[in-house]
Amino acid sequence: MFEDLLDRLGLSSVESGACHVRWVDDPKGEVIASDNPATGQTLGRVKYATRDVYEEVVDQAVGAFKKWRMTPAPRRGEVVRKIGNELRKYKADLGLLITLETGKIRSEGEGEVQEMIDMADFSVGLSRQLYGLTIASERPRHRMMEQWHPLGAIGVITAFNFPAAVWAWNAMVAAVCGDTVIWKPSPLAPLTAVAVQKIVARVAEEEGFPGVFNLSLGSIEDVGEPMLNDGRLPLISATGSCRLGYHVAEVVGRRLGRTILELGGNNAVIVAPSADLDLAIRGIAFAAVGTAGQRCTTARRLIVHESVYEQVVDRLARAYPTLPIGNPWDDGVLVGPLIHEQAVEAMQSALRRAEEQGGKVVVGGKRLDRPGCFVEPALVRAKRGMAVVGEETFAPILYAMPYREIEEAIAIQNEVEQGLTSAIFTRDLLEAERFLSPEGSDCGIANVNIGTSGAEIGGAFGGEKATGGGREAGSDSWKAYMRRQTCTINYGAELPLAQGVRFDVG
Ligand code: UN1
């Protein structure tokens, strides 16, 4: 099944990781393997872009921008529509490749391709809605207006856990905005990036716009750092850890470039006394265990009212061991492997520290005795203030803590560094509204009776505080990919000055 899959996606055993108006490589480029985390088997190999190749990619992307920016936005939308249609044809195959490379289950792999398709559809509509305002001028016979212009060639850095969808959040929107895109994908999911690039670059070329979508997979030294320092790239959109984000913000900020940062999350679910517990248990399980806890939106903390705390912990403790763990491509499996050995070690180390700090593992947490990076999702009784609870461990660990008053629950929810997603299960309207009010959740995303993960693309996605403040995908996130120009037009014969200033010459 797997050999045919690579064929169908047009992938050979060694691929180049760089593409602009055509695929390019440098014989000196290091070749990396992409391994299936469920088996350890190598799926294929990809050659890194060297520094020279990176330079060539940026030159081409900057060159392609000149034509693309003058192409009417609805025409750009048409190219994106064709990309969406092409992705529809590859939904099953690309989804399976994502499953094999990242270990996420089939429906999530396909869901990710659906997310790309949704982003294409959204962006097609957007291509006719890049509206600017007309503003009343204080001066007679003057008109003021805002218009939005394309920014330039932009850099998009993505992580392994959403190796395709997050690229689409950025690239589909950026493309209709008139930007060209240079994608630096994660070296942990290089084949997905190459497969997506093949589809997308083919459509762009057929439409007469090669060089709009570009790929530059390479090392931190040859591609990552040069990209951050590259004055030709006015915007860098990066997804990854908070550590990565601090670095990106600093380096890009130093040259006054723009960033969109989507960094770590330490997301919590509050379960109030009035919650529908059946709903809550299902929502928590998906949020905490889905994608084996490797989403930035994963629920890592559970804040439960003391009156239902034992009941919720008990129900989760019974549900966890029934979750089918196994090969992510097999039907019925809900928990696939972690991405690599280091992730397994990080999980074990966090659980050890949790116990040292007074926590108690209720269920799970063991590595499975089989090849691949499989672990049992862990549920831990924890207390407010435990240092490990403040950390984002990219693995399925859920720390459950009791609370007494809703104010306390919200304070616990808000007391971590990150501010990505948050949720409350309650049937009490006042409590729900309080959670959503300015004195409620401090996160970019706040849900009621829904878990912390699985956002739709129509909303703006991103978070506050150490999550980086960026917004991607829906709503008016597009504005970050354009430059705003305020224009004042004088259609009279006088030259009145604003603020009543007089400057009479001659
Ligand atoms: C991420 O983990 O980087 O809301 C993004 C969600 C997904 C996106 C997650 N739509 O869980």
Coordinates of C-alpha atoms and ligand atoms in Angstrom, one line a residue:
M1 CA 0.0 0.0 0.0
F2 CA 2.8 2.4 0.8
E3 CA 4.9 2.0 -2.3
D4 CA 1.9 2.7 -4.5
L5 CA 1.1 5.7 -2.4
L6 CA 4.4 7.4 -3.1
D7 CA 3.9 6.6 -6.8
R8 CA 0.5 8.2 -6.8
L9 CA 1.8 11.3 -5.2
G10 CA 4.7 11.4 -7.7
L11 CA 7.3 10.9 -5.0
S12 CA 10.5 9.0 -5.8
S13 CA 12.9 7.5 -3.2
V14 CA 15.1 10.6 -3.0
E15 CA 13.4 14.0 -3.5
S16 CA 14.7 17.5 -3.6
G17 CA 13.5 19.8 -0.8
A18 CA 13.7 22.9 -2.8
C19 CA 11.5 24.3 -5.5
H20 CA 10.9 27.7 -7.1
V21 CA 9.9 28.0 -10.7
R22 CA 11.3 24.5 -11.0
W23 CA 12.7 21.9 -8.7
V24 CA 16.4 22.5 -7.8
D25 CA 19.1 20.9 -5.8
D26 CA 22.7 21.2 -5.0
P27 CA 24.7 17.9 -5.0
K28 CA 26.2 19.1 -1.8
G29 CA 22.8 19.1 0.0
E30 CA 22.5 16.7 2.9
V31 CA 20.0 13.9 2.4
I32 CA 17.7 13.3 5.3
A33 CA 15.4 10.3 5.9
S34 CA 11.7 10.5 6.8
D35 CA 10.8 7.8 9.2
N36 CA 7.5 6.4 10.1
P37 CA 7.2 6.9 13.9
A38 CA 4.9 3.8 14.2
T39 CA 7.5 1.4 12.8
G40 CA 10.8 3.2 12.6
Q41 CA 10.9 2.4 8.9
T42 CA 12.2 4.9 6.4
L43 CA 9.5 6.2 4.1
G44 CA 11.7 8.2 1.8
R45 CA 14.6 10.6 1.6
V46 CA 14.8 14.3 0.9
K47 CA 17.7 16.5 0.0
Y48 CA 18.2 19.7 2.0
A49 CA 18.5 23.0 0.2
T50 CA 22.0 24.5 0.7
R51 CA 22.6 28.1 1.4
D52 CA 23.1 28.7 -2.4
V53 CA 19.8 27.0 -3.2
Y54 CA 18.0 29.1 -0.5
E55 CA 19.3 32.3 -2.2
E56 CA 18.1 31.1 -5.5
V57 CA 14.6 30.3 -4.1
V58 CA 14.3 33.7 -2.6
D59 CA 15.5 35.5 -5.7
Q60 CA 12.8 33.6 -7.7
A61 CA 10.1 34.3 -5.2
V62 CA 11.0 38.0 -5.1
G63 CA 11.0 38.0 -8.9
A64 CA 7.6 36.2 -9.2
F65 CA 6.1 38.7 -6.7
K66 CA 6.5 41.5 -9.3
K67 CA 3.9 39.9 -11.6
W68 CA 1.8 38.3 -8.9
R69 CA 1.2 41.6 -7.1
M70 CA -0.2 43.2 -10.3
T71 CA -2.5 40.3 -11.0
P72 CA -6.1 41.2 -9.9
A73 CA -6.9 39.5 -6.6
P74 CA -9.9 37.6 -8.0
R75 CA -7.6 36.1 -10.6
R76 CA -5.3 35.1 -7.8
G77 CA -8.3 33.6 -6.2
E78 CA -8.9 31.5 -9.3
V79 CA -5.5 30.0 -9.0
V80 CA -6.1 29.1 -5.4
R81 CA -9.5 27.6 -6.3
K82 CA -7.7 25.3 -8.8
I83 CA -5.3 24.4 -6.0
G84 CA -8.2 23.5 -3.7
N85 CA -9.8 21.4 -6.5
E86 CA -6.5 19.5 -7.0
L87 CA -6.1 18.9 -3.3
R88 CA -9.6 17.4 -3.3
K89 CA -8.3 14.7 -5.7
Y90 CA -5.5 13.9 -3.4
K91 CA -7.3 14.0 -0.1
A92 CA -7.0 10.3 0.7
D93 CA -3.5 9.9 -0.5
L94 CA -2.1 13.0 1.1
G95 CA -4.0 12.2 4.3
L96 CA -2.4 8.8 4.4
L97 CA 1.1 10.2 3.8
I98 CA 0.5 12.6 6.7
T99 CA -0.5 9.6 8.8
L100 CA 2.6 7.7 7.9
E101 CA 5.0 10.6 8.5
T102 CA 3.5 12.1 11.7
G103 CA 1.7 9.2 13.3
K104 CA -1.7 10.9 13.4
I105 CA -4.7 8.7 12.8
R106 CA -6.3 8.4 9.3
S107 CA -9.2 10.6 9.9
E108 CA -7.0 13.3 11.3
G109 CA -4.5 13.0 8.4
E110 CA -7.4 13.4 6.0
G111 CA -8.9 16.1 8.2
E112 CA -5.7 18.0 7.7
V113 CA -6.1 17.9 3.9
Q114 CA -9.7 19.0 4.4
E115 CA -8.4 21.9 6.4
M116 CA -6.2 22.9 3.4
I117 CA -9.2 22.6 1.1
D118 CA -11.3 24.7 3.4
M119 CA -8.5 27.3 3.5
A120 CA -8.5 27.4 -0.3
D121 CA -12.2 27.9 -0.5
F122 CA -12.1 30.6 2.2
S123 CA -9.3 32.4 0.4
V124 CA -11.2 32.3 -2.9
G125 CA -14.0 34.2 -1.3
L126 CA -11.5 36.5 0.4
S127 CA -9.9 37.3 -2.9
R128 CA -13.0 39.5 -3.7
Q129 CA -13.2 41.0 -0.2
L130 CA -9.9 42.6 0.6
Y131 CA -11.7 45.7 1.5
G132 CA -10.3 49.1 2.6
L133 CA -12.2 51.9 4.3
T134 CA -13.2 55.3 3.0
I135 CA -12.7 57.9 5.7
A136 CA -14.4 61.3 6.0
S137 CA -11.7 64.0 5.5
E138 CA -11.6 67.1 7.6
R139 CA -10.5 69.1 4.6
P140 CA -12.9 70.4 1.9
R141 CA -12.8 68.6 -1.4
H142 CA -10.6 65.9 0.0
R143 CA -11.1 62.2 0.1
M144 CA -9.3 59.7 2.3
M145 CA -9.2 56.0 1.8
E146 CA -7.3 53.0 2.9
Q147 CA -6.1 50.4 0.5
W148 CA -4.3 47.1 1.1
H149 CA -1.4 46.1 -1.0
P150 CA 0.6 42.9 -1.2
L151 CA 3.6 42.7 1.1
G152 CA 6.2 40.7 -0.8
A153 CA 7.8 37.3 -0.6
I154 CA 7.1 35.9 2.8
G155 CA 8.6 33.1 4.8
V156 CA 6.4 30.4 6.4
I157 CA 8.0 28.0 8.9
T158 CA 5.8 25.1 9.9
A159 CA 6.0 22.3 12.5
F160 CA 5.7 18.5 12.2
N161 CA 2.3 18.2 13.9
F162 CA 0.3 20.0 11.3
P163 CA 2.7 19.6 8.3
A164 CA 0.2 20.7 5.7
A165 CA -2.8 22.6 7.2
V166 CA -0.7 25.3 8.9
W167 CA 1.1 26.0 5.6
A168 CA -2.3 26.4 4.0
W169 CA -3.5 28.8 6.7
N170 CA -0.7 31.0 5.6
A171 CA -0.1 30.3 2.0
M172 CA -3.6 30.3 0.7
V173 CA -4.4 33.6 2.3
A174 CA -1.0 35.1 1.4
A175 CA -1.5 34.1 -2.2
V176 CA -4.8 35.8 -2.7
C177 CA -3.3 38.8 -0.9
G178 CA -0.6 38.9 -3.7
D179 CA 2.4 37.6 -1.7
T180 CA 4.7 34.9 -2.9
V181 CA 5.5 32.2 -0.3
I182 CA 8.7 30.5 0.7
W183 CA 7.9 27.5 2.9
K184 CA 10.4 26.0 5.3
P185 CA 8.7 22.8 6.5
S186 CA 9.7 20.6 9.4
P187 CA 12.4 18.1 8.7
L188 CA 10.2 15.6 10.6
A189 CA 7.6 15.7 7.8
P190 CA 9.5 16.5 4.7
L191 CA 7.6 14.2 2.3
T192 CA 4.3 15.8 3.0
A193 CA 5.8 19.1 2.2
V194 CA 7.3 17.8 -1.1
A195 CA 4.0 16.2 -2.1
V196 CA 2.0 19.3 -1.3
Q197 CA 4.5 21.5 -3.2
K198 CA 4.3 19.2 -6.2
I199 CA 0.6 19.6 -6.5
V200 CA 0.6 23.3 -5.8
A201 CA 3.5 24.3 -8.0
R202 CA 2.1 22.3 -10.9
V203 CA -1.2 24.2 -10.7
A204 CA 0.6 27.6 -10.3
E205 CA 2.8 26.8 -13.3
E206 CA -0.2 25.7 -15.5
E207 CA -1.9 28.9 -14.6
G208 CA 1.1 31.0 -15.7
F209 CA 2.4 31.9 -12.2
P210 CA 5.5 29.8 -11.4
G211 CA 7.4 31.0 -8.4
V212 CA 4.4 32.0 -6.3
F213 CA 4.7 28.9 -4.0
N214 CA 8.2 27.9 -3.2
L215 CA 9.8 25.3 -1.0
S216 CA 13.1 25.5 0.9
L217 CA 13.7 22.6 3.3
G218 CA 17.0 22.9 4.9
S219 CA 19.1 23.2 8.1
I220 CA 18.8 26.0 10.6
E221 CA 22.2 27.4 9.4
D222 CA 21.5 27.2 5.7
V223 CA 17.8 28.1 5.6
G224 CA 16.3 28.9 9.0
E225 CA 18.6 31.6 10.2
P226 CA 19.1 33.2 6.7
M227 CA 15.4 33.4 6.4
L228 CA 15.0 35.2 9.7
N229 CA 17.7 37.7 8.8
D230 CA 16.6 38.2 5.2
G231 CA 15.6 41.8 4.6
R232 CA 13.9 40.7 1.4
L233 CA 11.2 38.9 3.4
P234 CA 9.0 41.5 5.1
L235 CA 7.0 38.8 7.1
I236 CA 8.0 35.6 8.8
S237 CA 5.1 33.4 10.0
A238 CA 6.4 30.7 12.3
T239 CA 4.8 27.9 14.2
G240 CA 6.7 26.0 16.9
S241 CA 7.8 26.1 20.5
C242 CA 7.9 29.2 22.6
R243 CA 11.6 28.9 22.6
L244 CA 11.6 29.1 18.8
G245 CA 9.2 32.1 18.9
Y246 CA 11.4 34.2 21.3
H247 CA 14.3 33.7 18.8
V248 CA 12.2 34.4 15.7
A249 CA 10.8 37.6 17.3
E250 CA 14.2 38.8 18.3
V251 CA 16.0 38.2 15.0
V252 CA 13.1 39.4 12.8
G253 CA 12.4 42.3 15.1
R254 CA 16.0 43.5 15.0
R255 CA 15.5 44.2 11.3
L256 CA 11.9 45.5 12.0
G257 CA 10.4 42.7 9.9
R258 CA 7.0 41.5 10.8
T259 CA 6.1 38.2 12.4
I260 CA 3.1 36.0 12.9
L261 CA 3.9 33.7 15.8
E262 CA 1.9 30.6 16.7
L263 CA 3.8 29.0 19.5
G264 CA 3.1 26.7 22.5
G265 CA -0.1 26.2 24.4
N266 CA -0.8 25.0 27.9
N267 CA -4.5 24.7 27.4
A268 CA -7.0 24.0 30.2
V269 CA -10.5 22.7 30.4
I270 CA -12.7 23.9 33.3
V271 CA -15.5 21.5 34.3
A272 CA -18.1 23.3 36.4
P273 CA -20.6 21.6 38.7
S274 CA -23.5 22.0 36.2
A275 CA -21.5 20.5 33.3
D276 CA -23.0 17.7 31.2
L277 CA -20.4 15.2 32.2
D278 CA -21.0 12.9 29.2
L279 CA -20.2 15.7 26.9
A280 CA -17.3 16.9 29.0
I281 CA -15.6 13.4 29.1
R282 CA -15.9 13.1 25.4
G283 CA -14.6 16.6 24.8
I284 CA -11.7 16.2 27.2
A285 CA -10.7 12.8 25.8
F286 CA -10.4 14.2 22.3
A287 CA -8.6 17.4 23.4
A288 CA -6.2 15.6 25.7
V289 CA -5.5 12.4 23.8
G290 CA -6.2 13.3 20.1
T291 CA -3.1 13.4 17.9
A292 CA -1.4 11.7 20.9
G293 CA -1.3 15.0 22.7
Q294 CA 0.8 16.6 20.0
R295 CA -1.3 19.6 19.1
C296 CA -0.6 23.1 20.2
T297 CA -4.2 23.1 21.2
T298 CA -4.0 19.9 23.2
A299 CA -5.7 20.1 26.7
R300 CA -2.9 19.6 29.2
R301 CA -4.7 20.8 32.3
L302 CA -8.1 19.9 33.7
I303 CA -9.6 22.2 36.3
V304 CA -12.6 20.5 37.9
H305 CA -15.0 21.7 40.5
E306 CA -14.4 19.8 43.8
S307 CA -18.0 18.5 43.8
V308 CA -17.5 16.5 40.6
Y309 CA -13.6 16.1 40.7
E310 CA -13.6 12.5 41.9
Q311 CA -16.3 11.5 39.4
V312 CA -14.5 13.2 36.5
V313 CA -11.1 11.7 37.4
D314 CA -12.7 8.3 37.9
R315 CA -14.6 8.4 34.5
L316 CA -11.5 9.4 32.7
A317 CA -9.4 6.8 34.5
R318 CA -11.9 4.2 33.2
A319 CA -12.0 5.6 29.7
Y320 CA -8.3 6.0 29.1
P321 CA -7.3 2.3 29.1
T322 CA -10.1 1.6 26.6
L323 CA -8.6 4.0 24.0
P324 CA -7.3 1.9 21.1
I325 CA -3.6 2.6 20.7
G326 CA -1.9 1.2 17.5
N327 CA -0.9 1.7 13.9
P328 CA -2.4 5.1 13.0
W329 CA -3.5 3.8 9.6
D330 CA -5.6 1.0 11.1
D331 CA -9.3 1.4 11.4
G332 CA -10.6 2.0 14.9
V333 CA -7.2 3.2 16.3
L334 CA -7.5 6.5 18.2
V335 CA -4.0 6.9 19.6
G336 CA -1.0 6.7 17.3
P337 CA 2.7 7.1 18.2
L338 CA 4.7 10.1 19.4
I339 CA 6.9 11.6 16.7
H340 CA 10.3 10.4 18.0
E341 CA 12.3 8.9 20.8
Q342 CA 13.0 12.4 22.4
A343 CA 9.2 12.9 22.7
V344 CA 8.9 9.6 24.6
E345 CA 11.7 10.6 26.9
A346 CA 10.3 14.1 27.5
M347 CA 7.0 12.5 28.5
Q348 CA 8.7 10.0 30.9
S349 CA 10.7 12.8 32.4
A350 CA 7.6 15.0 32.9
L351 CA 5.8 12.2 34.6
R352 CA 8.7 11.5 36.9
R353 CA 8.9 15.2 37.9
A354 CA 5.1 15.3 38.4
E355 CA 5.4 12.5 41.0
E356 CA 8.4 14.2 42.6
Q357 CA 6.4 17.4 42.9
G358 CA 3.4 15.7 44.6
G359 CA 1.4 14.6 41.7
K360 CA 0.0 11.0 41.3
V361 CA -0.3 9.2 38.0
V362 CA -3.8 7.8 38.0
V363 CA -3.6 5.8 34.8
G364 CA -1.3 5.4 31.8
G365 CA 2.1 6.9 31.1
K366 CA 4.0 3.7 30.1
R367 CA 5.8 3.1 26.9
L368 CA 4.3 0.2 25.0
D369 CA 6.4 -2.8 24.6
R370 CA 6.5 -2.8 20.8
P371 CA 8.5 -1.1 18.0
G372 CA 7.7 2.6 17.4
C373 CA 7.2 5.5 19.8
F374 CA 3.9 4.4 21.4
V375 CA 2.9 5.5 24.9
E376 CA -0.2 5.2 27.0
P377 CA -2.0 8.6 27.5
A378 CA -1.5 9.6 31.1
L379 CA -3.9 11.1 33.6
V380 CA -2.3 12.8 36.6
R381 CA -3.8 14.1 39.9
A382 CA -2.0 17.4 40.3
K383 CA -2.1 20.4 42.6
R384 CA -2.0 24.1 41.7
G385 CA 1.5 25.4 41.7
M386 CA 3.4 22.2 40.6
A387 CA 6.1 23.5 38.3
V388 CA 5.7 20.7 35.7
V389 CA 2.0 21.7 35.2
G390 CA 3.3 25.0 33.9
E391 CA 5.3 23.3 31.1
E392 CA 4.1 22.3 27.7
T393 CA 5.2 18.7 27.3
F394 CA 4.3 17.6 23.7
A395 CA 2.7 14.3 24.8
P396 CA -0.6 13.1 26.1
I397 CA -0.4 14.1 29.8
L398 CA -3.4 15.6 31.5
Y399 CA -3.0 17.2 34.9
A400 CA -6.3 17.2 36.8
M401 CA -6.7 19.8 39.6
P402 CA -9.7 20.7 41.8
Y403 CA -11.2 24.1 42.3
R404 CA -13.8 25.7 44.6
E405 CA -14.9 29.0 43.1
I406 CA -15.2 29.9 39.4
E407 CA -12.8 32.9 40.0
E408 CA -10.2 30.4 41.3
A409 CA -10.7 28.2 38.2
I410 CA -10.2 31.1 35.9
A411 CA -7.1 32.2 37.8
I412 CA -5.6 28.7 37.5
Q413 CA -6.5 28.7 33.8
N414 CA -4.8 32.0 33.3
E415 CA -1.7 31.5 35.4
V416 CA 0.5 29.8 32.8
E417 CA 2.9 31.5 30.4
Q418 CA 1.0 30.6 27.3
G419 CA -2.5 31.8 26.2
L420 CA -3.6 29.7 23.2
T421 CA -6.9 27.8 23.8
S422 CA -9.3 27.4 26.8
A423 CA -12.6 25.7 27.5
I424 CA -15.3 25.5 30.0
F425 CA -18.0 22.9 30.3
T426 CA -21.0 24.4 32.1
R427 CA -24.7 24.8 31.7
D428 CA -24.7 27.9 33.8
L429 CA -25.1 30.9 31.5
L430 CA -23.6 33.4 33.9
E431 CA -20.6 31.2 34.4
A432 CA -20.1 30.8 30.7
E433 CA -20.4 34.5 30.0
R434 CA -18.0 35.2 32.9
F435 CA -15.5 32.9 31.3
L436 CA -15.8 34.8 28.0
S437 CA -15.7 38.2 29.6
P438 CA -12.6 40.5 29.9
E439 CA -12.0 39.1 33.4
G440 CA -12.3 35.5 32.1
S441 CA -10.0 33.4 29.9
D442 CA -6.9 35.3 28.7
C443 CA -6.5 33.0 25.7
G444 CA -6.8 33.7 21.9
I445 CA -9.5 31.0 21.8
A446 CA -12.2 30.4 24.4
N447 CA -14.8 27.6 24.0
V448 CA -18.0 26.7 25.9
N449 CA -19.0 23.0 26.0
I450 CA -16.3 22.2 23.4
G451 CA -12.7 21.0 24.1
T452 CA -9.6 23.1 23.5
S453 CA -8.6 21.6 20.1
G454 CA -10.2 21.2 16.7
A455 CA -10.8 24.8 15.7
E456 CA -12.5 25.7 12.5
I457 CA -10.7 27.7 9.9
G458 CA -13.3 30.5 9.7
G459 CA -12.1 32.0 13.0
A460 CA -8.8 33.7 13.5
F461 CA -6.4 31.1 15.1
G462 CA -3.7 32.0 17.6
G463 CA -3.0 33.0 21.1
E464 CA -1.8 35.6 23.6
K465 CA 1.2 35.9 25.9
A466 CA 4.0 33.4 25.2
T467 CA 1.9 31.9 22.4
G468 CA 3.1 34.8 20.4
G469 CA 0.0 36.9 19.6
G470 CA -0.2 35.9 15.9
R471 CA -3.5 35.2 14.1
E472 CA -3.8 32.9 11.1
A473 CA -6.5 31.4 8.9
G474 CA -10.0 33.1 9.1
S475 CA -11.6 36.3 10.1
D476 CA -9.5 39.3 9.2
S477 CA -6.1 37.5 9.7
W478 CA -5.4 38.4 6.0
K479 CA -4.5 42.0 7.0
A480 CA -1.2 40.7 8.4
Y481 CA -0.2 39.6 4.9
M482 CA -0.7 43.0 3.3
R483 CA 0.5 46.5 3.8
R484 CA -2.0 49.2 4.5
Q485 CA -1.8 52.5 2.6
T486 CA -3.7 55.5 3.6
C487 CA -4.4 57.8 0.7
T488 CA -5.7 61.4 0.7
I489 CA -6.8 62.9 -2.6
N490 CA -7.3 66.6 -3.1
Y491 CA -9.8 67.3 -5.9
G492 CA -10.1 71.1 -5.2
A493 CA -8.1 74.1 -6.2
E494 CA -7.0 75.0 -2.6
L495 CA -4.4 73.4 -0.4
P496 CA -6.0 73.4 3.1
L497 CA -3.8 71.9 5.8
A498 CA -5.0 69.4 8.4
Q499 CA -5.4 70.6 12.0
G500 CA -5.9 74.2 10.7
V501 CA -2.2 74.7 10.2
R502 CA -1.4 77.8 8.1
F503 CA 1.7 77.9 5.9
D504 CA 1.1 80.6 3.3
V505 CA 3.8 80.8 0.7
G506 CA 4.1 83.7 -1.6
Ligands
UN1_1 C1 -1.5 23.2 15.9 O1 -1.4 22.3 16.7 O2 -0.4 23.8 15.6 O3 -7.5 23.7 16.5 C2 -2.7 23.7 15.2 C3 -6.8 22.7 16.2 C4 -6.3 22.5 14.8 C5 -5.0 23.3 14.6 C6 -3.9 22.9 15.6 N1 -7.3 23.0 13.9 O4 -6.6 21.8 17.0

